[in-house]
Short mmCIF file of C-alpha atoms and ligand atoms in Angstrom, two decimals:
data_model
loop_
_atom_site.label_atom_id
_atom_site.label_comp_id
_atom_site.label_asym_id
_atom_site.label_seq_id
_atom_site.Cartn_x
_atom_site.Cartn_y
_atom_site.Cartn_z
CA MET A 1 33.24 -39.69 -10.51
CA HIS A 2 37.06 -40.03 -11.13
CA GLU A 3 38.13 -41.17 -14.51
CA LYS A 4 39.29 -44.85 -14.78
CA GLN A 5 42.85 -45.51 -15.63
CA ASN A 6 43.24 -47.25 -19.05
CA LEU A 7 45.81 -49.89 -18.25
CA LEU A 8 46.76 -50.10 -21.97
CA SER A 9 48.50 -46.70 -21.51
CA LEU A 10 50.88 -48.07 -18.86
CA THR A 11 54.30 -49.66 -19.28
CA LYS A 12 55.42 -52.56 -17.06
CA ASP A 13 56.99 -50.27 -14.56
CA GLN A 14 53.92 -47.90 -14.50
CA LEU A 15 51.68 -50.87 -13.87
CA ASP A 16 53.91 -51.76 -10.83
CA VAL A 17 53.25 -48.34 -9.37
CA PHE A 18 49.57 -48.69 -10.21
CA PHE A 19 49.33 -52.01 -8.40
CA SER A 20 51.29 -50.79 -5.47
CA HIS A 21 48.73 -47.93 -5.01
CA LEU A 22 46.02 -50.44 -4.94
CA GLY A 23 47.99 -52.37 -2.21
CA GLU A 24 48.82 -55.18 -4.52
CA LYS A 25 52.17 -56.99 -5.13
CA PRO A 26 54.15 -56.46 -8.31
CA TYR A 27 53.45 -59.90 -9.69
CA ARG A 28 50.01 -58.67 -10.56
CA THR A 29 51.66 -56.68 -13.33
CA LYS A 30 52.75 -59.83 -14.99
CA GLN A 31 49.44 -61.52 -14.61
CA ILE A 32 47.68 -58.61 -16.22
CA MET A 33 50.07 -58.30 -18.96
CA GLN A 34 49.74 -62.03 -19.75
CA TRP A 35 45.96 -61.74 -20.03
CA VAL A 36 46.07 -58.65 -22.17
CA TYR A 37 48.97 -59.09 -24.49
CA HIS A 38 49.29 -62.87 -24.61
CA LYS A 39 45.76 -64.15 -24.09
CA HIS A 40 44.09 -61.09 -25.63
CA VAL A 41 41.52 -60.99 -22.79
CA LEU A 42 40.40 -57.46 -21.95
CA ASP A 43 37.61 -58.27 -19.53
CA PHE A 44 38.79 -58.20 -15.82
CA GLY A 45 35.94 -60.58 -14.92
CA ALA A 46 37.46 -63.27 -17.10
CA MET A 47 40.89 -63.07 -15.48
CA LEU A 48 40.36 -66.05 -13.21
CA ASN A 49 43.88 -66.09 -11.53
CA LEU A 50 43.02 -62.58 -9.93
CA SER A 51 41.12 -62.71 -6.64
CA LYS A 52 37.47 -61.56 -6.77
CA THR A 53 38.37 -58.58 -4.64
CA LEU A 54 41.03 -57.53 -7.04
CA ARG A 55 38.84 -57.97 -9.94
CA ASP A 56 36.27 -55.70 -8.21
CA LYS A 57 38.84 -53.19 -7.51
CA LEU A 58 39.98 -53.00 -11.17
CA GLU A 59 36.37 -52.83 -12.35
CA ASN A 60 36.00 -49.75 -10.23
CA SER A 61 39.33 -47.97 -10.85
CA ALA A 62 40.65 -49.17 -14.34
CA CYS A 63 39.56 -50.11 -17.72
CA LEU A 64 41.06 -51.73 -21.02
CA ASP A 65 39.29 -49.65 -23.63
CA LEU A 66 39.93 -50.06 -27.20
CA PRO A 67 38.90 -47.51 -29.89
CA GLN A 68 36.00 -48.71 -32.23
CA ILE A 69 36.64 -49.81 -35.84
CA THR A 70 34.43 -47.78 -38.06
CA LYS A 71 35.65 -49.07 -41.43
CA GLN A 72 37.74 -51.84 -42.70
CA ASN A 73 38.83 -51.80 -46.42
CA HIS A 74 40.65 -54.75 -48.08
CA SER A 75 42.64 -53.92 -51.19
CA LEU A 76 43.25 -56.50 -53.97
CA ASP A 77 46.90 -56.89 -53.15
CA GLY A 78 46.18 -57.88 -49.46
CA VAL A 79 46.60 -54.42 -47.88
CA ILE A 80 44.03 -53.73 -45.15
CA LYS A 81 43.10 -50.33 -44.10
CA TRP A 82 41.16 -49.65 -40.84
CA LEU A 83 39.42 -46.54 -39.71
CA LEU A 84 39.26 -46.10 -36.01
CA ASP A 85 37.03 -43.74 -33.98
CA LEU A 86 38.55 -42.12 -30.93
CA GLY A 87 35.40 -40.07 -30.00
CA ASN A 88 34.50 -36.48 -30.43
CA ASN A 89 34.85 -36.93 -34.24
CA ASN A 90 38.47 -37.89 -34.04
CA GLN A 91 39.34 -40.63 -36.53
CA ILE A 92 42.67 -42.23 -37.34
CA GLU A 93 43.78 -44.74 -39.81
CA MET A 94 46.11 -47.78 -39.76
CA VAL A 95 47.27 -49.94 -42.64
CA TYR A 96 48.47 -53.43 -42.74
CA ILE A 97 50.90 -54.24 -45.61
CA PRO A 98 51.64 -57.94 -46.12
CA GLU A 99 54.97 -58.84 -47.83
CA LYS A 100 56.62 -62.20 -48.58
CA ASP A 101 58.48 -62.40 -45.45
CA ARG A 102 56.74 -59.98 -43.20
CA GLY A 103 53.62 -58.07 -42.34
CA THR A 104 53.90 -54.34 -41.50
CA LEU A 105 51.45 -52.30 -39.53
CA CYS A 106 51.71 -48.54 -40.29
CA ILE A 107 50.31 -46.65 -37.31
CA SER A 108 49.28 -43.19 -36.39
CA SER A 109 50.57 -41.11 -33.42
CA GLN A 110 48.49 -37.95 -33.65
CA VAL A 111 45.08 -36.92 -35.02
CA GLY A 112 46.20 -34.61 -37.79
CA CYS A 113 49.57 -33.01 -37.78
CA SER A 114 50.88 -29.42 -37.13
CA LEU A 115 53.86 -29.45 -39.38
CA ALA A 116 52.08 -28.82 -42.72
CA CYS A 117 54.52 -30.62 -45.12
CA THR A 118 53.18 -29.34 -48.43
CA PHE A 119 52.96 -32.75 -50.14
CA CYS A 120 51.16 -34.44 -47.25
CA SER A 121 47.42 -34.77 -46.96
CA THR A 122 47.63 -35.07 -43.13
CA GLY A 123 49.55 -31.91 -43.01
CA ALA A 124 46.80 -30.22 -45.03
CA GLN A 125 44.28 -30.76 -42.29
CA GLY A 126 45.93 -29.33 -39.26
CA PHE A 127 46.49 -30.71 -35.79
CA ASN A 128 43.80 -31.97 -33.63
CA ARG A 129 45.34 -33.79 -30.74
CA ASN A 130 47.99 -36.31 -29.51
CA LEU A 131 47.15 -39.94 -29.16
CA THR A 132 47.45 -41.62 -25.77
CA THR A 133 49.70 -44.65 -25.35
CA ALA A 134 46.57 -46.76 -25.15
CA GLU A 135 45.35 -45.38 -28.49
CA ILE A 136 48.72 -46.14 -30.09
CA ILE A 137 49.22 -49.66 -28.95
CA SER A 138 45.46 -50.44 -29.57
CA GLN A 139 46.06 -50.12 -33.16
CA VAL A 140 48.37 -53.24 -32.97
CA LEU A 141 46.05 -55.13 -30.56
CA ILE A 142 43.06 -54.52 -32.92
CA ALA A 143 44.91 -55.41 -36.12
CA ASN A 144 46.57 -58.47 -34.48
CA LYS A 145 43.12 -59.73 -33.42
CA HIS A 146 41.79 -59.42 -36.92
CA LEU A 147 45.07 -60.99 -38.57
CA ASN A 148 45.37 -63.97 -36.06
CA SER A 149 42.06 -65.14 -37.25
CA LYS A 150 43.49 -65.26 -40.68
CA ASN A 151 46.70 -66.81 -39.65
CA LYS A 152 48.71 -63.62 -40.59
CA LYS A 153 51.15 -61.81 -38.25
CA ILE A 154 52.43 -58.26 -37.67
CA SER A 155 56.17 -58.51 -37.71
CA ASN A 156 56.98 -54.75 -37.99
CA VAL A 157 55.36 -51.66 -36.67
CA VAL A 158 56.15 -48.26 -38.32
CA PHE A 159 55.08 -44.83 -37.18
CA MET A 160 54.29 -43.67 -40.70
CA GLY A 161 50.49 -42.97 -40.47
CA MET A 162 49.03 -39.88 -39.28
CA GLY A 163 51.07 -37.34 -37.13
CA GLU A 164 54.57 -36.49 -36.10
CA PRO A 165 55.64 -39.10 -33.39
CA LEU A 166 58.35 -36.88 -32.04
CA LEU A 167 55.85 -34.22 -31.17
CA ASN A 168 54.12 -36.80 -28.98
CA GLU A 169 57.09 -38.12 -27.20
CA SER A 170 55.88 -39.56 -23.86
CA SER A 171 52.92 -41.54 -25.42
CA VAL A 172 55.13 -42.75 -28.35
CA TYR A 173 58.11 -43.78 -26.14
CA ASN A 174 55.78 -45.57 -23.70
CA ALA A 175 54.21 -47.41 -26.73
CA CYS A 176 57.65 -48.38 -28.01
CA ASN A 177 58.51 -49.71 -24.56
CA LEU A 178 55.46 -51.98 -24.75
CA PHE A 179 56.15 -52.96 -28.39
CA LEU A 180 59.72 -54.09 -27.27
CA ASP A 181 58.60 -55.73 -23.90
CA ASP A 182 58.53 -59.53 -24.02
CA LEU A 183 55.56 -59.30 -21.49
CA ALA A 184 53.62 -57.23 -24.13
CA PHE A 185 54.31 -57.35 -27.94
CA GLY A 186 57.88 -58.63 -27.74
CA LEU A 187 59.10 -57.12 -31.05
CA SER A 188 62.89 -56.63 -31.73
CA ARG A 189 64.07 -53.07 -31.97
CA ARG A 190 64.94 -53.36 -35.59
CA LYS A 191 61.19 -54.13 -36.30
CA VAL A 192 59.86 -50.94 -34.57
CA THR A 193 60.41 -47.73 -36.63
CA ILE A 194 59.72 -44.05 -35.69
CA SER A 195 59.61 -41.88 -38.82
CA THR A 196 60.12 -38.25 -38.22
CA SER A 197 60.44 -35.01 -40.14
CA GLY A 198 63.29 -34.07 -37.88
CA ILE A 199 62.41 -32.64 -34.42
CA VAL A 200 66.03 -32.25 -33.54
CA PRO A 201 65.87 -31.99 -29.69
CA ALA A 202 63.42 -34.83 -29.45
CA LEU A 203 65.58 -36.89 -31.80
CA LEU A 204 68.54 -36.38 -29.49
CA ARG A 205 66.37 -37.51 -26.46
CA MET A 206 64.97 -40.46 -28.50
CA ALA A 207 68.53 -41.66 -29.39
CA GLN A 208 69.37 -42.08 -25.70
CA THR A 209 66.02 -43.43 -24.34
CA THR A 210 64.15 -45.44 -26.87
CA PRO A 211 66.21 -48.17 -28.68
CA VAL A 212 64.06 -48.46 -31.92
CA SER A 213 64.77 -48.00 -35.51
CA LEU A 214 64.67 -44.43 -37.13
CA ALA A 215 63.50 -43.18 -40.51
CA ILE A 216 64.11 -39.52 -41.32
CA SER A 217 61.92 -37.71 -43.86
CA LEU A 218 64.54 -35.75 -45.79
CA HIS A 219 62.74 -35.23 -49.11
CA ALA A 220 65.17 -32.44 -50.25
CA PRO A 221 69.05 -32.15 -50.66
CA ASP A 222 69.26 -28.46 -49.56
CA ASP A 223 67.75 -26.14 -47.08
CA ASP A 224 65.99 -23.78 -49.76
CA LEU A 225 63.94 -26.65 -51.16
CA ARG A 226 63.41 -28.45 -47.73
CA ASP A 227 62.08 -25.13 -46.25
CA VAL A 228 59.28 -25.29 -48.78
CA LEU A 229 58.48 -29.10 -48.61
CA VAL A 230 59.05 -29.74 -44.91
CA PRO A 231 58.63 -26.33 -43.21
CA ILE A 232 59.89 -27.44 -39.88
CA ASN A 233 63.28 -27.31 -41.69
CA LYS A 234 63.29 -23.64 -41.00
CA LYS A 235 63.56 -24.34 -37.31
CA TYR A 236 65.81 -27.47 -37.60
CA PRO A 237 67.84 -27.18 -40.82
CA ILE A 238 69.49 -30.09 -42.68
CA LYS A 239 72.91 -29.73 -40.99
CA GLU A 240 71.46 -29.80 -37.54
CA LEU A 241 69.29 -32.73 -38.51
CA LEU A 242 72.04 -34.73 -39.92
CA ASP A 243 74.16 -34.18 -36.85
CA ALA A 244 71.31 -35.45 -34.71
CA CYS A 245 71.12 -38.51 -36.88
CA GLN A 246 74.87 -39.09 -36.64
CA ASN A 247 74.37 -38.81 -32.89
CA TYR A 248 71.66 -41.55 -33.16
CA ILE A 249 73.91 -43.79 -35.13
CA ASP A 250 76.71 -43.33 -32.70
CA SER A 251 74.55 -43.82 -29.52
CA GLY A 252 73.49 -47.54 -30.11
CA GLN A 253 74.96 -50.22 -28.19
CA GLN A 254 74.61 -52.24 -31.41
CA LYS A 255 75.47 -50.99 -34.86
CA ARG A 256 72.78 -48.62 -36.03
CA HIS A 257 71.74 -47.21 -39.34
CA ILE A 258 68.96 -44.91 -40.48
CA LEU A 259 66.39 -44.94 -43.14
CA ILE A 260 66.23 -41.79 -45.28
CA GLU A 261 62.88 -41.23 -46.85
CA TYR A 262 62.71 -39.18 -50.04
CA VAL A 263 59.31 -38.61 -51.71
CA MET A 264 59.64 -38.27 -55.46
CA LEU A 265 57.89 -35.24 -56.71
CA ASP A 266 57.96 -34.55 -60.51
CA GLY A 267 60.22 -31.64 -61.38
CA VAL A 268 60.51 -30.58 -57.88
CA ASN A 269 63.26 -32.73 -56.02
CA ASP A 270 64.03 -35.50 -58.55
CA THR A 271 66.67 -34.34 -61.00
CA SER A 272 70.23 -35.72 -61.36
CA GLU A 273 71.40 -32.38 -59.69
CA HIS A 274 69.24 -33.18 -56.78
CA ALA A 275 70.52 -36.77 -56.63
CA LYS A 276 74.15 -35.61 -56.63
CA LYS A 277 73.55 -33.06 -53.94
CA LEU A 278 71.96 -35.76 -51.91
CA VAL A 279 74.94 -38.09 -52.35
CA LYS A 280 77.29 -35.27 -51.07
CA LEU A 281 75.09 -34.72 -48.06
CA ILE A 282 74.77 -38.41 -46.86
CA LYS A 283 77.84 -40.19 -48.22
CA GLY A 284 79.79 -42.00 -45.52
CA MET A 285 76.79 -42.13 -43.12
CA SER A 286 75.22 -45.32 -42.15
CA VAL A 287 72.07 -44.82 -44.11
CA LYS A 288 69.77 -46.60 -46.53
CA VAL A 289 67.61 -44.52 -48.92
CA ASN A 290 63.82 -45.20 -49.51
CA LEU A 291 62.52 -43.41 -52.57
CA ILE A 292 58.74 -43.02 -52.15
CA PRO A 293 56.74 -42.39 -55.25
CA PHE A 294 54.48 -39.57 -54.39
CA ASN A 295 50.90 -40.42 -53.64
CA PRO A 296 48.65 -37.80 -55.01
CA PHE A 297 45.55 -36.44 -53.25
CA GLU A 298 42.85 -34.05 -53.91
CA LYS A 299 43.90 -30.47 -54.54
CA THR A 300 47.63 -31.28 -54.44
CA GLN A 301 49.91 -29.14 -56.59
CA TYR A 302 52.47 -32.10 -56.94
CA ARG A 303 52.68 -35.02 -59.33
CA VAL A 304 54.61 -38.27 -59.00
CA SER A 305 57.86 -38.52 -60.80
CA LYS A 306 58.08 -40.51 -63.97
CA ALA A 307 59.31 -44.11 -63.41
CA SER A 308 62.43 -43.47 -65.55
CA THR A 309 63.27 -40.30 -63.49
CA ILE A 310 63.10 -42.41 -60.25
CA GLU A 311 65.20 -45.11 -61.83
CA ASN A 312 67.87 -42.44 -62.87
CA PHE A 313 67.81 -41.04 -59.21
CA GLN A 314 68.29 -44.45 -57.76
CA ASP A 315 71.02 -45.19 -60.11
CA ILE A 316 73.09 -42.16 -59.22
CA LEU A 317 72.80 -42.92 -55.57
CA TYR A 318 73.50 -46.53 -56.06
CA ARG A 319 76.60 -45.88 -58.12
CA SER A 320 77.95 -43.69 -55.34
CA GLY A 321 77.66 -46.70 -52.99
CA ILE A 322 74.35 -45.69 -51.19
CA ARG A 323 71.95 -48.36 -50.69
CA THR A 324 68.78 -47.33 -52.26
CA MET A 325 65.31 -48.90 -52.81
CA VAL A 326 62.10 -47.66 -54.39
CA ARG A 327 58.99 -48.22 -52.24
CA ARG A 328 56.42 -50.25 -54.15
CA THR A 329 53.05 -48.60 -54.14
CA ARG A 330 50.53 -50.71 -52.30
CA GLY A 331 46.82 -50.69 -51.52
CA GLU A 332 46.00 -48.11 -54.14
CA ASP A 333 42.44 -49.15 -54.58
CA VAL A 334 41.70 -48.31 -50.93
CA ASP A 335 43.92 -45.14 -50.64
CA ALA A 336 46.09 -47.04 -48.19
CA ALA A 337 49.67 -45.87 -48.80
CA CYS A 338 51.67 -45.29 -45.62
CA GLY A 339 52.02 -41.61 -44.82
CA GLN A 340 49.09 -40.74 -47.08
CA LEU A 341 46.42 -42.01 -44.77
CA ALA A 342 44.49 -39.30 -43.34
CA GLY A 343 43.34 -37.18 -46.21
CA LYS A 344 40.36 -39.19 -47.03
CA VAL A 345 39.36 -39.66 -43.42
CA ILE A 346 39.04 -36.33 -41.64
CA ASP A 347 38.15 -34.46 -44.96
CA LYS A 348 35.20 -32.40 -43.98
CA SER A 349 33.33 -33.69 -46.96
CA ASN A 350 33.57 -37.12 -45.36
CA ARG A 351 34.61 -38.79 -48.60
CA ALA A 352 35.82 -41.83 -46.55
CA ILE A 353 32.25 -42.98 -46.28
CA LYS A 354 32.18 -43.25 -50.01
CA LEU A 355 35.15 -45.54 -50.23
CA ASN A 356 34.21 -48.96 -51.49
CA VAL A 357 34.10 -51.00 -48.26
CA ARG A 358 34.14 -54.67 -48.43
CA ASN A 359 33.80 -56.95 -45.49
N1 SAH B 401 55.36 -37.23 -39.53
C1 SAH B 401 56.24 -38.40 -39.69
C2 SAH B 401 55.65 -39.72 -39.90
C3 SAH B 401 54.42 -39.72 -40.77
S1 SAH B 401 54.48 -39.41 -42.38
C4 SAH B 401 57.19 -38.03 -40.98
O1 SAH B 401 57.00 -36.99 -41.65
O2 SAH B 401 58.06 -38.73 -41.14
C5 SAH B 401 55.25 -40.94 -42.92
C6 SAH B 401 56.04 -40.74 -44.24
O3 SAH B 401 55.10 -40.65 -45.44
C7 SAH B 401 56.94 -39.63 -44.39
O4 SAH B 401 58.06 -39.91 -44.91
C8 SAH B 401 56.09 -38.61 -45.21
O5 SAH B 401 57.01 -37.70 -45.78
C9 SAH B 401 55.63 -39.55 -46.22
N2 SAH B 401 54.42 -38.94 -46.96
C10 SAH B 401 53.58 -38.04 -46.59
N3 SAH B 401 52.65 -37.68 -47.55
C11 SAH B 401 53.01 -38.47 -48.67
C12 SAH B 401 52.50 -38.54 -49.99
N4 SAH B 401 51.58 -37.79 -50.41
N5 SAH B 401 53.16 -39.43 -50.74
C13 SAH B 401 54.25 -40.15 -50.28
N6 SAH B 401 54.74 -40.16 -49.12
C14 SAH B 401 54.22 -39.22 -48.28
FE1 SF4 B 402 53.14 -34.30 -40.61
FE2 SF4 B 402 54.71 -36.30 -41.53
FE3 SF4 B 402 52.71 -35.32 -42.95
FE4 SF4 B 402 54.84 -33.67 -42.49
S1 SF4 B 402 54.84 -35.66 -43.61
S2 SF4 B 402 52.67 -33.11 -42.21
S3 SF4 B 402 55.40 -34.30 -40.47
S4 SF4 B 402 52.61 -36.41 -41.04
#
C-alpha cells in the first residue's frame, strides 16, 4: 500500500498541486486549510463542505496525523513542557513560556543534533533524524489546542528547542511558510525566529527565501574559544558568520536586526575582556544581545556565571551602546529552559519518566 500524504506537511502552493493531482480545483486548498488551521478539525469526515466523493478520496490518499503527547509538565511559573512521541523511540520536547504581553512556544526541528556544542545537552546525545514539516507545525497545533481551552495564546514561535533548524532547511522553511500564511497560523515575521549556530551557506539561502527573524548562537568573541564551544565554528568561523549576518540584515525589505545569543559560562566566556572583544566584533551592526544564564545538566563540565559577572558583562555592552538583555530563567522545576530541552528526554536512563508530572 502506498503511504498516505500527511497534509500538515504541505504549504498552500503544495496543497494546490496535491489537489490538482486529485483532479480537484485549487479552492479546495482554502477549504482544507480553514478546517485544519482555523477550525482545528482534523477529521476529513467532518469537513462538510467537501463532497462525499472528495472526502473518500482524501481518506484513501491523505492523512492529518499529529504526534502523541506522552507527558505534560506544568511549572509553578506557568511554563508548560510537552514531550511528544514521533514513533520508533523518537521523542521531542516543546515548551510554552508565558509572559506579560506574549506567549512563546519553543519548538524542535530535529531529534537530537549533530553539532555537539559542548554546553548543550541536545548536542551530547548525537543526531537521530530531521523532523518533517508536519512534525514541526504539529507542535504549534498541539500547544494551541491545549492553550485555547485555557484562554491563552501563542504569539511567538522560536526554533530554540532540539536540533539545528538550518540543517533541516526544506522542512523548516515550509513550516515557516505556514507560520506566516494567513490561511494557516498568520503570525507576523517578527514573531517567528530561527535560532542557528551558524550554518553559513544555509543562512545565505534563508536570508533570501524565508522572511522570519534570526537569532545567532555566538557564545564566544573569538575563534579559538568558539571552536571549543560551538565546534561548527571550525567550518564556518566568526568572520564568515558575521558577514552572513550582515547579508541577512541588508536583504530585508523592511529593516532587520539580529538577536545574538550568548550563554554565560562561569570563567569560560564571561570576563570583562570577553565583553570588550564582543563589543569590537558587533559594534555598529543592527543587533541585540541576549545573555543566557547557562542551564546545567548532568555530567556537564560548565557552571553558570555569577549574577554579578553577568551584570558586569551586560554593563560593558550596554555602555558601548549595544542593546543587551539577560534572559530570565523559567520553568526550572520542570527542566524546561529553551535550548536545554532534550537531555532529560532521550537520556538512555529515561529520567524523563521520573519527572514530577502534574495533570
Ligand atoms: N541549534 C540552534 C537552536 C537550538 S539551541 C542553536 O544552536 O541556535 C537554542 C539556544 O539554546 C541556543 O542559543 C543554544 O546555544 C542555547 N543553549 C543550548 N544549551 C544550553 C544550556 N545548557 N544553557 C543555556 N542555553 C543553552
Ligand atoms: Fe545543536 Fe544548538 Fe545544541 Fe549546538 S546548541 S548542539 S547547534 S541544538
